[in-house]
PDB file of C-alpha atoms in Angstrom:
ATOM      1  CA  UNK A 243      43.646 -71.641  10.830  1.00 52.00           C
ATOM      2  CA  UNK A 244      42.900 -68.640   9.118  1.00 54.00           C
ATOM      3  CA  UNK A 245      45.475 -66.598   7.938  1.00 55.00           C
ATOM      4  CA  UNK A 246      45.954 -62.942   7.401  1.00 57.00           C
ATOM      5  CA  UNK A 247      45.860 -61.248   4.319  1.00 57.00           C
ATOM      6  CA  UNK A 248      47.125 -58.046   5.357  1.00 60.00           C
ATOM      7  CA  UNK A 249      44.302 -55.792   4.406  1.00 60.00           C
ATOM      8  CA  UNK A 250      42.672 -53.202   7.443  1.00 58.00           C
ATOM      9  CA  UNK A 251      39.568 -54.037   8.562  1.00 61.00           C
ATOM     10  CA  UNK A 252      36.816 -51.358   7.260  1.00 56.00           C
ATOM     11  CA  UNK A 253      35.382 -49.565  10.199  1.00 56.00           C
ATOM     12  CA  UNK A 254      31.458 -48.991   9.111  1.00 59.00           C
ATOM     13  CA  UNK A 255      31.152 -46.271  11.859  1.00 52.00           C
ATOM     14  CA  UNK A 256      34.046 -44.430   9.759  1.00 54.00           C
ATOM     15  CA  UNK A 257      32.361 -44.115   6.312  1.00 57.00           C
ATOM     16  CA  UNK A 258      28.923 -43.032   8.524  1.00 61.00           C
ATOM     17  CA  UNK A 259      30.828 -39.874   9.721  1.00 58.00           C
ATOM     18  CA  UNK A 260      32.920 -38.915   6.769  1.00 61.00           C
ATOM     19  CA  UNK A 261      29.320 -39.573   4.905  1.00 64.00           C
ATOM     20  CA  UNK A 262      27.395 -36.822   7.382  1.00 59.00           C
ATOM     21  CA  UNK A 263      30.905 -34.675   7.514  1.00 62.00           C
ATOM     22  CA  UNK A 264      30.379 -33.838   3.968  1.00 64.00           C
ATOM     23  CA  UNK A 265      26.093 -33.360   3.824  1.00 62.00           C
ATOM     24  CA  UNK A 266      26.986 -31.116   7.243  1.00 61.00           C
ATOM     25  CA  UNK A 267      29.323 -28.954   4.801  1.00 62.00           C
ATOM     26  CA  UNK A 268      27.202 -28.778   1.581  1.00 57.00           C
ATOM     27  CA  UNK A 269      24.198 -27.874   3.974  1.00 58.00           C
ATOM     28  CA  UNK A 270      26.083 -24.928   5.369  1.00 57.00           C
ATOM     29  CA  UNK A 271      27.813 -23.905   2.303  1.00 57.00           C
ATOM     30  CA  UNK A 272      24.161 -23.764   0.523  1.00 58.00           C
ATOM     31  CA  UNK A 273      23.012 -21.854   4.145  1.00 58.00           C
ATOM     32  CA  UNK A 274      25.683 -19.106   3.827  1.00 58.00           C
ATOM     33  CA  UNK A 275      24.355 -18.475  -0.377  1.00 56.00           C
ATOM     34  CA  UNK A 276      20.814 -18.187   0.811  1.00 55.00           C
ATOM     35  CA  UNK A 277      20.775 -14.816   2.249  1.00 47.00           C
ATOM     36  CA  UNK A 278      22.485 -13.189  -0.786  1.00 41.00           C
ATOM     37  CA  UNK A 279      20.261 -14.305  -2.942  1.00 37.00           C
ATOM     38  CA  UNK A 280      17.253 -13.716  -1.471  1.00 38.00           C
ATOM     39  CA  UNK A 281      18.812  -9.848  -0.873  1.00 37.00           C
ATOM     40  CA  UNK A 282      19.377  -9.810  -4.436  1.00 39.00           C
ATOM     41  CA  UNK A 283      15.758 -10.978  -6.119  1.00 40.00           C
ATOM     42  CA  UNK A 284      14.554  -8.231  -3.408  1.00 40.00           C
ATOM     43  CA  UNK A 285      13.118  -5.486  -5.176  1.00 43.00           C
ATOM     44  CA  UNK A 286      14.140  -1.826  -3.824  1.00 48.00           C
ATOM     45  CA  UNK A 287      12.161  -0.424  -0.977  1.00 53.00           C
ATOM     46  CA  UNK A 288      10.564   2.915  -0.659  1.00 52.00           C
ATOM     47  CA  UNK A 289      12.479   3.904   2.861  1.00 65.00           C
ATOM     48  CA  UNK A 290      11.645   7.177   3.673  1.00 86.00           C
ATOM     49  CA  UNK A 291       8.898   9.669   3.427  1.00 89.00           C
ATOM     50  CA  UNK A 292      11.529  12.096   1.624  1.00 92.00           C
ATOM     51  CA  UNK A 293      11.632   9.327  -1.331  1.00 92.00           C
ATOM     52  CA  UNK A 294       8.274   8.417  -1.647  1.00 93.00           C
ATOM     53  CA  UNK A 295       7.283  12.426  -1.772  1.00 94.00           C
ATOM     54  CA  UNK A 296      10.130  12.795  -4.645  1.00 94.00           C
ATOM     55  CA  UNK A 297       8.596  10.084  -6.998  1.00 93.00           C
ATOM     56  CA  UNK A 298       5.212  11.117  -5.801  1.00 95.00           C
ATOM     57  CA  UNK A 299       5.225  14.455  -6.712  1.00 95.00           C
ATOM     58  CA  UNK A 300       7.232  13.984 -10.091  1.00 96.00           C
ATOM     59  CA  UNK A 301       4.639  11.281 -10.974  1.00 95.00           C
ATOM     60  CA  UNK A 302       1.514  12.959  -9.825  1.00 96.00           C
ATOM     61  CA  UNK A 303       3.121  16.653 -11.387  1.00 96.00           C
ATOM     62  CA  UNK A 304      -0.153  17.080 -13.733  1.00 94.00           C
ATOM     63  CA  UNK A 305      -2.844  16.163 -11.020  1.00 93.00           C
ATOM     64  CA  UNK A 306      -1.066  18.510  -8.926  1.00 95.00           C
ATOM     65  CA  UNK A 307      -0.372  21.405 -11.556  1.00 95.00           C
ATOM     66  CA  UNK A 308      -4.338  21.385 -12.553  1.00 92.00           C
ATOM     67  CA  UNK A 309      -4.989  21.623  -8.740  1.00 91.00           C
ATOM     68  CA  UNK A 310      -6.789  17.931  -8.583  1.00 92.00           C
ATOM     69  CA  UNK A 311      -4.233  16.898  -6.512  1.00 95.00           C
ATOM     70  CA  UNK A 312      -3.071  18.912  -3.380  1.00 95.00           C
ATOM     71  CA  UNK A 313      -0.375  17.372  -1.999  1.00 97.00           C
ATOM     72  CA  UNK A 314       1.634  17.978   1.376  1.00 96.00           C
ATOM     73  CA  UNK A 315       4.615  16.764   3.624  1.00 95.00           C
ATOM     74  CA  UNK A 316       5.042  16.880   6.826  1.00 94.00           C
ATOM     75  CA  UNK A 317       8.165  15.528   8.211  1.00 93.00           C
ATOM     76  CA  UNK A 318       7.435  11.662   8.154  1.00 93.00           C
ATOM     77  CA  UNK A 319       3.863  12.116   6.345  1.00 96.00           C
ATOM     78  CA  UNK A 320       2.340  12.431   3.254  1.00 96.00           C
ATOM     79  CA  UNK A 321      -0.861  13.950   2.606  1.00 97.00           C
ATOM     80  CA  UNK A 322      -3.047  13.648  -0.852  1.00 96.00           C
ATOM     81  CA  UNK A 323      -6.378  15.281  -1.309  1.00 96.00           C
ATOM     82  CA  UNK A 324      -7.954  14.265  -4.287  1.00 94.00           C
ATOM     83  CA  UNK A 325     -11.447  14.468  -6.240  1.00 84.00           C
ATOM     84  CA  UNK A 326     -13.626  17.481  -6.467  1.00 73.00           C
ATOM     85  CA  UNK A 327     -15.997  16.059  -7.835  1.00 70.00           C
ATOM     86  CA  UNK A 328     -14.730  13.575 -10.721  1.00 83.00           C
ATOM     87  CA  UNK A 329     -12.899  11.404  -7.956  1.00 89.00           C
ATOM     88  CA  UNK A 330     -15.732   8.846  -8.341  1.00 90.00           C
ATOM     89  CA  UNK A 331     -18.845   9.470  -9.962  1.00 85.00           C
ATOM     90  CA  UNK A 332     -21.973  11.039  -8.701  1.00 82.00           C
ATOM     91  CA  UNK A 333     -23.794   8.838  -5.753  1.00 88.00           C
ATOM     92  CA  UNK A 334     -21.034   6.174  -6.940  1.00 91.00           C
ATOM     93  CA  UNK A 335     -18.643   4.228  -5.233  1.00 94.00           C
ATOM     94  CA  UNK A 336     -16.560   3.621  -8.239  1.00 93.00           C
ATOM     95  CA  UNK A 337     -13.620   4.937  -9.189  1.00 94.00           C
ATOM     96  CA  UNK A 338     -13.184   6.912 -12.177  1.00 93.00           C
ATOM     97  CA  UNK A 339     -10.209   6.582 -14.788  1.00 94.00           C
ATOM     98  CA  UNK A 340      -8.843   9.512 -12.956  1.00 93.00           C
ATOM     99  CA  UNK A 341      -8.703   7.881  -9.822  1.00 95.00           C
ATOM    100  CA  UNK A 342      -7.853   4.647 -10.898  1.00 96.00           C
ATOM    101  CA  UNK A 343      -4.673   5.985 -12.286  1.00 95.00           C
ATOM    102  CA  UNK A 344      -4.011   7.770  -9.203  1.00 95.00           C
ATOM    103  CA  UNK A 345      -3.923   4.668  -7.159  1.00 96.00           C
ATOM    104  CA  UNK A 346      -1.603   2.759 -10.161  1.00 96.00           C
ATOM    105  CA  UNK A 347       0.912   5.568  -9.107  1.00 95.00           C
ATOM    106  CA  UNK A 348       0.233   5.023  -5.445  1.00 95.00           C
ATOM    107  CA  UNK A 349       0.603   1.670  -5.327  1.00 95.00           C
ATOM    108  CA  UNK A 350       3.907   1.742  -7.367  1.00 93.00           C
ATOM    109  CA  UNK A 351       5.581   4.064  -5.332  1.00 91.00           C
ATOM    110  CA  UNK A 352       4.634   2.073  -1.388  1.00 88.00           C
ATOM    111  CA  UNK A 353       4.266  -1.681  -3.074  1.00 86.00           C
ATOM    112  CA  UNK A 354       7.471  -2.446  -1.080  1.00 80.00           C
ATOM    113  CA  UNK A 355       7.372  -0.414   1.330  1.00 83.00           C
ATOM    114  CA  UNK A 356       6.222  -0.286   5.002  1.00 90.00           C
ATOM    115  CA  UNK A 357       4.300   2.879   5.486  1.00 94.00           C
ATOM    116  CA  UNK A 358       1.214   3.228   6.681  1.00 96.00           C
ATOM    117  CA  UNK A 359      -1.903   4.293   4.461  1.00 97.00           C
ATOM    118  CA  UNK A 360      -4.865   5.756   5.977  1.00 98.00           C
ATOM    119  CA  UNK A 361      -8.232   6.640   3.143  1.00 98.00           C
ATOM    120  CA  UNK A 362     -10.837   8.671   4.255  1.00 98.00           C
ATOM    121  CA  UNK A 363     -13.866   9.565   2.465  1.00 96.00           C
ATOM    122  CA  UNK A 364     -15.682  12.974   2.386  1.00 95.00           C
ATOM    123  CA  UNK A 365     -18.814  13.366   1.216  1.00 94.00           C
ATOM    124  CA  UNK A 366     -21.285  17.546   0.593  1.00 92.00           C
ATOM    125  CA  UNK A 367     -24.066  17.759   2.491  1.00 94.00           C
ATOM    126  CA  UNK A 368     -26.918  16.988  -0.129  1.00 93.00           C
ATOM    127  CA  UNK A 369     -28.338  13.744   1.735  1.00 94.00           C
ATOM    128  CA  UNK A 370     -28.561  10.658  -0.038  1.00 92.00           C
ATOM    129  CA  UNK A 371     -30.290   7.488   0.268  1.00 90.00           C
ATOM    130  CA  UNK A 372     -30.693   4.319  -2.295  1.00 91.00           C
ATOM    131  CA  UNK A 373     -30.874   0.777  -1.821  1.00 92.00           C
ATOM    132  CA  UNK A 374     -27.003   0.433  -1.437  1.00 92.00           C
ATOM    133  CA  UNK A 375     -26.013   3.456   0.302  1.00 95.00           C
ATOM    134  CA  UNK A 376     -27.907   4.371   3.338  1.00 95.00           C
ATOM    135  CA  UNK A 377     -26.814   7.885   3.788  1.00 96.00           C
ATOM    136  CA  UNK A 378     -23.463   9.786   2.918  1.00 96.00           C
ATOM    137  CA  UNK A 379     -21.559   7.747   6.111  1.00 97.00           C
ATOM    138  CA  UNK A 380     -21.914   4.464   4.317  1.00 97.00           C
ATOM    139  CA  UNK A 381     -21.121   6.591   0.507  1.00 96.00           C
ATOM    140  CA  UNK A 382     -17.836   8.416   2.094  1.00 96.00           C
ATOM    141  CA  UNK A 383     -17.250   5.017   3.362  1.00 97.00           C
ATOM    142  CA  UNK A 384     -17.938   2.542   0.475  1.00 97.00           C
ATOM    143  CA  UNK A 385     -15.303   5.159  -1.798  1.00 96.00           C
ATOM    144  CA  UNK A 386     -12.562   5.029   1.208  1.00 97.00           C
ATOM    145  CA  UNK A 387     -13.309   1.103   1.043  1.00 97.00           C
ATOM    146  CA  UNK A 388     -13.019   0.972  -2.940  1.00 97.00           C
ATOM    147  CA  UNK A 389      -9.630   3.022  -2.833  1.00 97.00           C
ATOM    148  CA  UNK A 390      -8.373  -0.041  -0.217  1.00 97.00           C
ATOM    149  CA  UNK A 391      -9.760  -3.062  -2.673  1.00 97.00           C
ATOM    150  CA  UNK A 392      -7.667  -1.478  -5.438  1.00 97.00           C
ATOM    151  CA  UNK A 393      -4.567  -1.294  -3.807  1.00 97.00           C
ATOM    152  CA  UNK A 394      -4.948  -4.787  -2.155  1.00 96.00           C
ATOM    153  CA  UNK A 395      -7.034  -6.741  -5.052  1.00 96.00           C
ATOM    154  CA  UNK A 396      -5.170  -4.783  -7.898  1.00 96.00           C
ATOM    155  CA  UNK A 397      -1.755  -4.303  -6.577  1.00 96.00           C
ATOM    156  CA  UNK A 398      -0.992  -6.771  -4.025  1.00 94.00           C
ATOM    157  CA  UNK A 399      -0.819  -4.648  -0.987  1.00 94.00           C
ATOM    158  CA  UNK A 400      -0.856  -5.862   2.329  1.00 94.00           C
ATOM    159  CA  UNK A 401      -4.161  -5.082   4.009  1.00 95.00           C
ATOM    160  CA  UNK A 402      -2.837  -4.584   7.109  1.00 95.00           C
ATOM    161  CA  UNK A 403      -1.398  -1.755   5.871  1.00 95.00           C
ATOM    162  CA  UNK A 404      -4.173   0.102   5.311  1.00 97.00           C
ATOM    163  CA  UNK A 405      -6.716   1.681   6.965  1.00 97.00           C
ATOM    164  CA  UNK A 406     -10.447   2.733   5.427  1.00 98.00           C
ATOM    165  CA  UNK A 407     -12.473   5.956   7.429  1.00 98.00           C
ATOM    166  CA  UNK A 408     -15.859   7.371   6.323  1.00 97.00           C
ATOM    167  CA  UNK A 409     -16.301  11.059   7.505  1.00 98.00           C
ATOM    168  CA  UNK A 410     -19.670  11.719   5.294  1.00 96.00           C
ATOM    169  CA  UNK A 411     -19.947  15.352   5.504  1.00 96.00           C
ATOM    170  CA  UNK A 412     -19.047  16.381   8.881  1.00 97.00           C
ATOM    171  CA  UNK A 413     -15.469  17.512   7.477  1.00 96.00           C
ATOM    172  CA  UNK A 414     -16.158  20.057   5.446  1.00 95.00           C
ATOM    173  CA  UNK A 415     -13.146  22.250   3.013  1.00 93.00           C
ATOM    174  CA  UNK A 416     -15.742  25.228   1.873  1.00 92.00           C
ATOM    175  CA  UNK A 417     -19.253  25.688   2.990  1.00 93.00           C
ATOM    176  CA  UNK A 418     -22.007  23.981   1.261  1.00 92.00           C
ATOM    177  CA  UNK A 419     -23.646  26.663  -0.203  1.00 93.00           C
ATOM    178  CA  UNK A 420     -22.225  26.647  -4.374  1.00 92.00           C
ATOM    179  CA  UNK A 421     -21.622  23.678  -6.342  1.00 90.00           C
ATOM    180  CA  UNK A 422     -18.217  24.647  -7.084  1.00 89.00           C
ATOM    181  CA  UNK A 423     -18.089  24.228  -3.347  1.00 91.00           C
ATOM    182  CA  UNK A 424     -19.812  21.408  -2.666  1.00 90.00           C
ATOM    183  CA  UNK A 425     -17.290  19.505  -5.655  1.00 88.00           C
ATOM    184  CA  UNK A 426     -14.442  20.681  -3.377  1.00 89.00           C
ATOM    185  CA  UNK A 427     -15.799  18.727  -0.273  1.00 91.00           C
ATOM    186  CA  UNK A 428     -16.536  15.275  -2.316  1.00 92.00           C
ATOM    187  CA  UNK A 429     -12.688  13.984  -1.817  1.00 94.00           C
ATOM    188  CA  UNK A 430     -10.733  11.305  -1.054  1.00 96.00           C
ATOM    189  CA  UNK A 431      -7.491  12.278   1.658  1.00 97.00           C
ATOM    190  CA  UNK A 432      -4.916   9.997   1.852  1.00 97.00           C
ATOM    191  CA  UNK A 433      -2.275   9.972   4.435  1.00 97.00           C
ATOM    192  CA  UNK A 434       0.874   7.752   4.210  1.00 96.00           C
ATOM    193  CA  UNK A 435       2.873   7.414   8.045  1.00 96.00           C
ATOM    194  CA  UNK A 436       6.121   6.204   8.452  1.00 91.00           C
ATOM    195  CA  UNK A 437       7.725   4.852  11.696  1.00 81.00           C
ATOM    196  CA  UNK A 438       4.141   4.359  13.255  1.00 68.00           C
TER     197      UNK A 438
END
């Protein structure tokens, strides 16, 4: 005959459920800290044209001052025109200093934003042809296409972001007939959309 000692039985199923009961609450505690953190090692977003174009123009002041840069708003756009001539050097799709410093800015002002950028190249009409570049179409292209690799190699960008165009020479500013003219049409135009 066995006796009885007095002590409750342990009820396995019991410890189970007060086990899960209290991994159920840590996992929604840690849930509910997760989105304020990640809010907080967020860095600030560019959200509006109206901001970008502030730091934009206080940033690019000199550029724009000397009449390299020509820069214009226009409601939820940005426009830059940039170049005449020392945006890249001659036949060259390679940015110069100039430009290259240009693009820092640019990319520092959008990195965490969600605007649009557009690059089109521009091109004179003096023809050219060499083992890399075909004719102005795939020049005013390759420079539009090096002004993208900067800002996605360089900067961290996301590509699909950004758009590359090639307009060669068929978008003239001045007529082709002075150098001082011709300098004006070899540009890069950027335009930066919001809400497309």
């Amino acid at each position: 005959m066995t006796g009885n000692t007095g002590q409750p039985k342990a009820v396995p199923w019991a410890i189970t459920f007060a086990d899960l009961s209290l991994l159920l609450l840590c996992f929604f505690v840690m849930m509910a800290a997760l989105p304020r953190k990640t809010a907080e090692a967020r860095p600030a977003a560019t959200t509006s044209a109206d901001e970008a174009a502030t730091l934009l123009r206080q940033r690019l002041a000199e550029g724009i001052e000397q009449g390299w840069i020509q820069f214009d708003q226009d409601g939820s756009r940005i426009h830059l025109k940039f170049g005449t001539a020392d945006g890249f050097d001659v036949g060259s799709d390679q940015p110069t200093p100039r430009t290259l410093a240009l693009i820092d800015t640019l990319a520092d002002t959008l990195k965490h934003g969600d605007a649009h950028v557009t690059v089109a190249g521009h091109t004179d009409d003096m023809p050219i042809s060499t083992n890399r570049f075909r004719d102005n179409w795939d020049l005013s292209t390759a420079r539009a296409v090096s002004v993208i690799r900067e800002l996605v190699m360089t900067h961290g960008i996301d590509p699909q972001r950004l758009e590359a165009r090639g307009y060669a020479d068929t978008r003239p500013l001045a007529r082709n007939d002075t150098q001082q003219a011709r300098a004006r049409n070899r540009r890069i135009e950027i335009e930066i959309a919001w809400g497309r």
